[in-house]
């Protein structure tokens, strides 16, 4: 309880303890509150604060307020992942002030996951990216923290794939695919993360030319969205399916249908980055 602010408010009013306590409580009661932190009953406390024009809420610590602001920013960063707006996400990440004393906290693990993915998207050094994800993996694994462990595996797999070290990337993506079905999804943010992992696994297997596996994962992502009535990653999954269709040399109308689905979803999510890619591929296909 912030008693010091209360005392400052009393002194700024030019009131002694006796003057403030008059007809409310004894001076001894007020003294015990100011000097020893012994809180009087709530009615008395409210009357004292009212006389001082001091909001009673200012006595109490702002529990969770800072974290609430941090969480809101993290939600925004995670949505930027969906729309591929990585520079905006990076700027927002840099504005975060993570001061949690508990290294195992959800806030810290989420920060490391976001940081690691952004380092990958910004093409930073492999060792720096791996170090960031390793900090997640060094935490004790619990059911609640399982999601972050799998996200770290995904990020590491993506990073090794970028370096064309497919033996190592396959090792990590296999872990993700093998365990993702047991991962609890208790919030919309959890769904974002599951879709993130499934989508990037789909992209990975497309890059390794295992199109059948890629298509299955991307269609699974679309099923998750359909069953939960959300559009997150729908556009990007449909676009990757269109790219896979090109690799498979399917009929152009079939590929364009996937592309048009991707465009519709991208418009819903306001994904301007993807809309440009869709337009470019559409032009390319129609020129064939």
Coordinates of C-alpha atoms in Angstrom, one line a residue:
X1 CA 0.0 0.0 0.0
X2 CA 1.3 3.4 -1.0
X3 CA 1.1 5.2 2.4
X4 CA 3.8 7.7 1.4
X5 CA 1.5 9.3 -1.2
X6 CA -1.3 9.5 1.4
X7 CA 1.0 11.4 3.7
X8 CA 2.2 13.7 1.0
X9 CA -1.5 14.4 0.1
X10 CA -2.2 15.3 3.8
X11 CA 0.8 17.6 4.1
X12 CA 0.0 19.3 0.8
X13 CA -3.4 20.2 2.3
X14 CA -1.7 21.6 5.3
X15 CA -3.4 19.2 7.7
X16 CA -2.0 17.7 10.8
X17 CA -2.9 14.1 11.7
X18 CA -5.3 15.4 14.4
X19 CA -7.0 17.8 11.9
X20 CA -7.4 15.1 9.3
X21 CA -8.7 12.5 11.8
X22 CA -11.3 14.9 13.4
X23 CA -14.7 13.3 13.5
X24 CA -13.5 10.3 11.5
X25 CA -11.1 8.4 13.8
X26 CA -8.6 8.9 16.5
X27 CA -5.3 10.5 15.9
X28 CA -3.7 7.3 17.2
X29 CA -5.4 5.3 14.5
X30 CA -4.2 7.6 11.8
X31 CA -0.7 7.6 13.2
X32 CA -0.6 3.8 13.2
X33 CA -1.6 3.8 9.6
X34 CA 0.9 6.4 8.5
X35 CA 3.8 5.2 10.6
X36 CA 3.3 1.5 10.8
X37 CA 1.1 0.6 7.9
X38 CA -1.8 -0.6 10.1
X39 CA -4.8 -0.1 7.8
X40 CA -8.0 1.2 9.5
X41 CA -11.3 -0.3 8.5
X42 CA -12.4 0.4 4.9
X43 CA -15.1 3.0 5.8
X44 CA -12.6 5.0 7.9
X45 CA -10.0 4.8 5.1
X46 CA -12.5 6.0 2.5
X47 CA -13.6 9.0 4.7
X48 CA -9.9 10.0 5.2
X49 CA -9.2 9.8 1.5
X50 CA -12.4 11.8 0.7
X51 CA -11.4 14.6 3.0
X52 CA -8.0 14.8 1.2
X53 CA -9.6 14.5 -2.3
X54 CA -7.2 11.6 -2.6
X55 CA -8.4 8.6 -4.8
X56 CA -8.4 5.5 -2.7
X57 CA -7.2 3.5 -5.7
X58 CA -3.9 5.5 -5.5
X59 CA -3.1 3.7 -2.2
X60 CA -2.9 0.3 -3.8
X61 CA -0.2 -1.0 -6.2
X62 CA -1.2 -1.1 -9.8
X63 CA -1.0 -4.9 -9.9
X64 CA -0.8 -6.2 -13.5
X65 CA -1.3 -2.8 -15.1
X66 CA 2.2 -2.8 -16.7
X67 CA 1.9 -6.4 -17.8
X68 CA -1.5 -5.6 -19.2
X69 CA 0.1 -3.0 -21.5
X70 CA 2.9 -5.4 -22.3
X71 CA 0.4 -8.1 -23.2
X72 CA -1.5 -5.8 -25.5
X73 CA 1.6 -4.9 -27.3
X74 CA 2.6 -8.6 -27.6
X75 CA -0.9 -9.4 -29.0
X76 CA -0.3 -6.7 -31.7
X77 CA 3.2 -8.1 -32.5
X78 CA 1.7 -11.6 -32.9
X79 CA -1.0 -10.3 -35.2
X80 CA 1.7 -8.6 -37.2
X81 CA 3.2 -12.1 -37.7
X82 CA -0.1 -13.1 -39.4
X83 CA 0.1 -10.2 -41.7
X84 CA 3.8 -10.4 -42.3
X85 CA 4.4 -6.8 -41.1
X86 CA 7.8 -7.6 -39.5
X87 CA 9.2 -4.1 -39.3
X88 CA 6.2 -2.8 -37.4
X89 CA 6.4 -5.8 -35.1
X90 CA 10.1 -5.1 -34.5
X91 CA 9.5 -1.5 -33.6
X92 CA 6.8 -2.5 -31.1
X93 CA 9.0 -5.2 -29.6
X94 CA 11.8 -2.7 -29.0
X95 CA 9.3 -0.5 -27.0
X96 CA 8.6 -3.4 -24.6
X97 CA 10.1 -3.2 -21.1
X98 CA 10.4 -6.7 -19.7
X99 CA 11.3 -6.4 -16.0
X100 CA 9.8 -9.6 -14.6
X101 CA 11.9 -11.1 -11.9
X102 CA 10.7 -14.6 -12.7
X103 CA 12.7 -16.0 -15.7
X104 CA 10.1 -18.7 -16.1
X105 CA 7.1 -16.3 -16.4
X106 CA 4.8 -16.5 -19.4
X107 CA 5.6 -12.8 -20.3
X108 CA 9.3 -13.6 -20.5
X109 CA 8.9 -16.8 -22.5
X110 CA 6.5 -15.0 -24.9
X111 CA 8.9 -12.2 -25.3
X112 CA 11.7 -14.6 -26.2
X113 CA 9.5 -16.4 -28.7
X114 CA 8.5 -13.2 -30.4
X115 CA 12.1 -11.9 -30.4
X116 CA 13.4 -15.2 -31.9
X117 CA 10.9 -15.2 -34.7
X118 CA 11.6 -11.6 -35.5
X119 CA 15.3 -12.3 -35.6
X120 CA 14.6 -15.0 -38.1
X121 CA 12.4 -12.8 -40.3
X122 CA 15.0 -10.1 -40.2
X123 CA 17.7 -12.6 -41.3
X124 CA 19.9 -12.1 -38.2
X125 CA 22.8 -14.4 -37.4
X126 CA 22.1 -18.1 -36.8
X127 CA 23.9 -18.3 -33.5
X128 CA 22.0 -15.3 -32.1
X129 CA 18.7 -16.8 -33.1
X130 CA 19.5 -20.2 -31.6
X131 CA 20.6 -18.6 -28.4
X132 CA 17.3 -16.8 -28.0
X133 CA 15.3 -20.0 -28.6
X134 CA 17.6 -21.9 -26.3
X135 CA 16.6 -19.6 -23.4
X136 CA 13.1 -21.0 -23.8
X137 CA 14.2 -24.6 -24.0
X138 CA 16.3 -24.2 -20.8
X139 CA 13.2 -23.5 -18.8
X140 CA 11.5 -26.3 -17.0
X141 CA 8.8 -27.8 -19.3
X142 CA 5.3 -27.8 -17.9
X143 CA 1.9 -28.3 -19.7
X144 CA 1.4 -24.5 -19.7
X145 CA 4.9 -23.9 -21.2
X146 CA 4.7 -26.7 -23.8
X147 CA 3.5 -24.2 -26.4
X148 CA 6.6 -22.1 -26.1
X149 CA 8.9 -25.1 -26.3
X150 CA 7.2 -26.1 -29.6
X151 CA 7.4 -22.6 -30.9
X152 CA 11.2 -22.6 -30.1
X153 CA 11.5 -25.9 -32.0
X154 CA 9.7 -24.4 -34.9
X155 CA 11.9 -21.3 -34.9
X156 CA 15.1 -23.5 -34.7
X157 CA 13.8 -25.7 -37.5
X158 CA 13.1 -22.6 -39.7
X159 CA 16.6 -21.2 -38.9
X160 CA 18.4 -24.4 -39.9
X161 CA 16.3 -24.6 -43.1
X162 CA 17.4 -21.1 -44.0
X163 CA 21.0 -22.3 -43.7
X164 CA 20.1 -25.4 -45.9
X165 CA 20.9 -27.7 -43.0
X166 CA 17.9 -29.9 -43.6
X167 CA 18.9 -32.8 -41.5
X168 CA 18.8 -30.5 -38.4
X169 CA 15.7 -28.7 -39.5
X170 CA 13.9 -32.0 -40.1
X171 CA 14.8 -33.1 -36.5
X172 CA 13.1 -30.0 -35.0
X173 CA 10.0 -30.0 -37.3
X174 CA 9.5 -33.7 -36.6
X175 CA 9.3 -32.8 -32.9
X176 CA 6.7 -30.1 -33.6
X177 CA 4.5 -32.3 -35.8
X178 CA 4.7 -35.1 -33.3
X179 CA 3.7 -33.1 -30.3
X180 CA 1.5 -30.2 -31.5
X181 CA -1.7 -32.2 -31.2
X182 CA -1.2 -32.5 -27.4
X183 CA -0.7 -28.8 -27.0
X184 CA -3.5 -27.1 -25.1
X185 CA -5.3 -24.2 -26.8
X186 CA -7.0 -22.1 -24.0
X187 CA -7.1 -18.7 -25.8
X188 CA -7.2 -17.1 -29.2
X189 CA -3.5 -16.4 -28.8
X190 CA -2.8 -20.1 -28.4
X191 CA -4.7 -20.7 -31.7
X192 CA -2.5 -18.1 -33.4
X193 CA 0.6 -20.0 -32.2
X194 CA -0.7 -23.4 -33.3
X195 CA -1.5 -22.0 -36.7
X196 CA 1.9 -20.3 -36.8
X197 CA 3.6 -23.7 -36.3
X198 CA 1.4 -25.7 -38.7
X199 CA 1.8 -23.0 -41.4
X200 CA 5.6 -22.7 -41.1
X201 CA 5.9 -26.5 -41.1
X202 CA 3.8 -26.5 -44.3
X203 CA 6.1 -24.0 -45.8
X204 CA 9.2 -26.0 -44.7
X205 CA 8.0 -29.2 -46.4
X206 CA 7.2 -27.2 -49.5
X207 CA 10.8 -25.9 -49.5
X208 CA 12.1 -29.5 -49.2
X209 CA 9.8 -30.5 -52.1
X210 CA 7.7 -32.8 -50.0
X211 CA 4.5 -31.3 -51.4
X212 CA 2.1 -34.0 -50.2
X213 CA 3.1 -33.4 -46.6
X214 CA 3.1 -29.6 -47.1
X215 CA -0.5 -29.7 -48.5
X216 CA -1.7 -31.9 -45.7
X217 CA -0.4 -29.5 -43.1
X218 CA -1.7 -26.4 -44.9
X219 CA -5.1 -28.0 -45.3
X220 CA -5.0 -28.8 -41.6
X221 CA -4.4 -25.1 -40.8
X222 CA -7.4 -24.2 -43.0
X223 CA -9.5 -26.8 -41.1
X224 CA -8.5 -25.3 -37.8
X225 CA -9.6 -21.9 -39.0
X226 CA -12.9 -23.2 -40.5
X227 CA -13.8 -25.2 -37.4
X228 CA -13.1 -22.2 -35.1
X229 CA -14.5 -19.5 -37.5
X230 CA -11.3 -17.5 -37.6
X231 CA -9.3 -16.2 -40.6
X232 CA -5.8 -16.2 -39.0
X233 CA -3.2 -17.7 -41.4
X234 CA -6.0 -18.6 -43.9
X235 CA -4.6 -16.3 -46.5
X236 CA -1.0 -17.4 -46.2
X237 CA -2.0 -21.1 -46.1
X238 CA -4.1 -20.7 -49.3
X239 CA -1.3 -18.8 -51.0
X240 CA 1.2 -21.5 -50.1
X241 CA -1.2 -24.1 -51.5
X242 CA -1.3 -22.1 -54.7
X243 CA 2.5 -22.1 -54.9
X244 CA 2.5 -25.8 -54.3
X245 CA -0.1 -26.2 -57.1
X246 CA 2.3 -24.4 -59.4
X247 CA 5.1 -26.8 -58.4
X248 CA 2.7 -29.8 -59.0
X249 CA 1.9 -28.3 -62.5
X250 CA -1.8 -28.4 -61.8
X251 CA -4.2 -26.7 -64.2
X252 CA -4.0 -22.9 -64.0
X253 CA -7.7 -22.4 -63.2
X254 CA -7.3 -24.7 -60.2
X255 CA -4.3 -22.7 -59.1
X256 CA -6.1 -19.4 -59.6
X257 CA -9.0 -20.6 -57.5
X258 CA -6.6 -21.1 -54.6
X259 CA -5.1 -17.7 -55.3
X260 CA -8.4 -16.0 -55.3
X261 CA -9.3 -17.6 -52.0
X262 CA -6.0 -16.3 -50.6
X263 CA -6.8 -12.8 -51.9
X264 CA -10.2 -12.8 -50.2
X265 CA -8.7 -13.9 -46.9
X266 CA -5.9 -11.4 -47.2
X267 CA -8.3 -8.6 -47.7
X268 CA -10.2 -9.6 -44.6
X269 CA -7.0 -9.5 -42.5
X270 CA -5.7 -6.4 -44.2
X271 CA -2.5 -8.3 -45.3
X272 CA -1.1 -5.8 -47.8
X273 CA 2.2 -7.7 -48.0
X274 CA 0.5 -10.8 -49.2
X275 CA -1.9 -9.0 -51.5
X276 CA 1.1 -7.8 -53.5
X277 CA 2.5 -11.3 -53.8
X278 CA -0.9 -12.6 -54.9
X279 CA -1.1 -10.0 -57.6
X280 CA 2.3 -10.8 -58.9
X281 CA 1.6 -14.5 -59.1
X282 CA -1.8 -13.9 -60.7
X283 CA -0.1 -11.8 -63.5
X284 CA 2.5 -14.5 -63.9
X285 CA -0.1 -17.3 -64.3
X286 CA -2.2 -15.4 -66.7
X287 CA 0.7 -14.8 -68.9
X288 CA 1.4 -18.5 -69.3

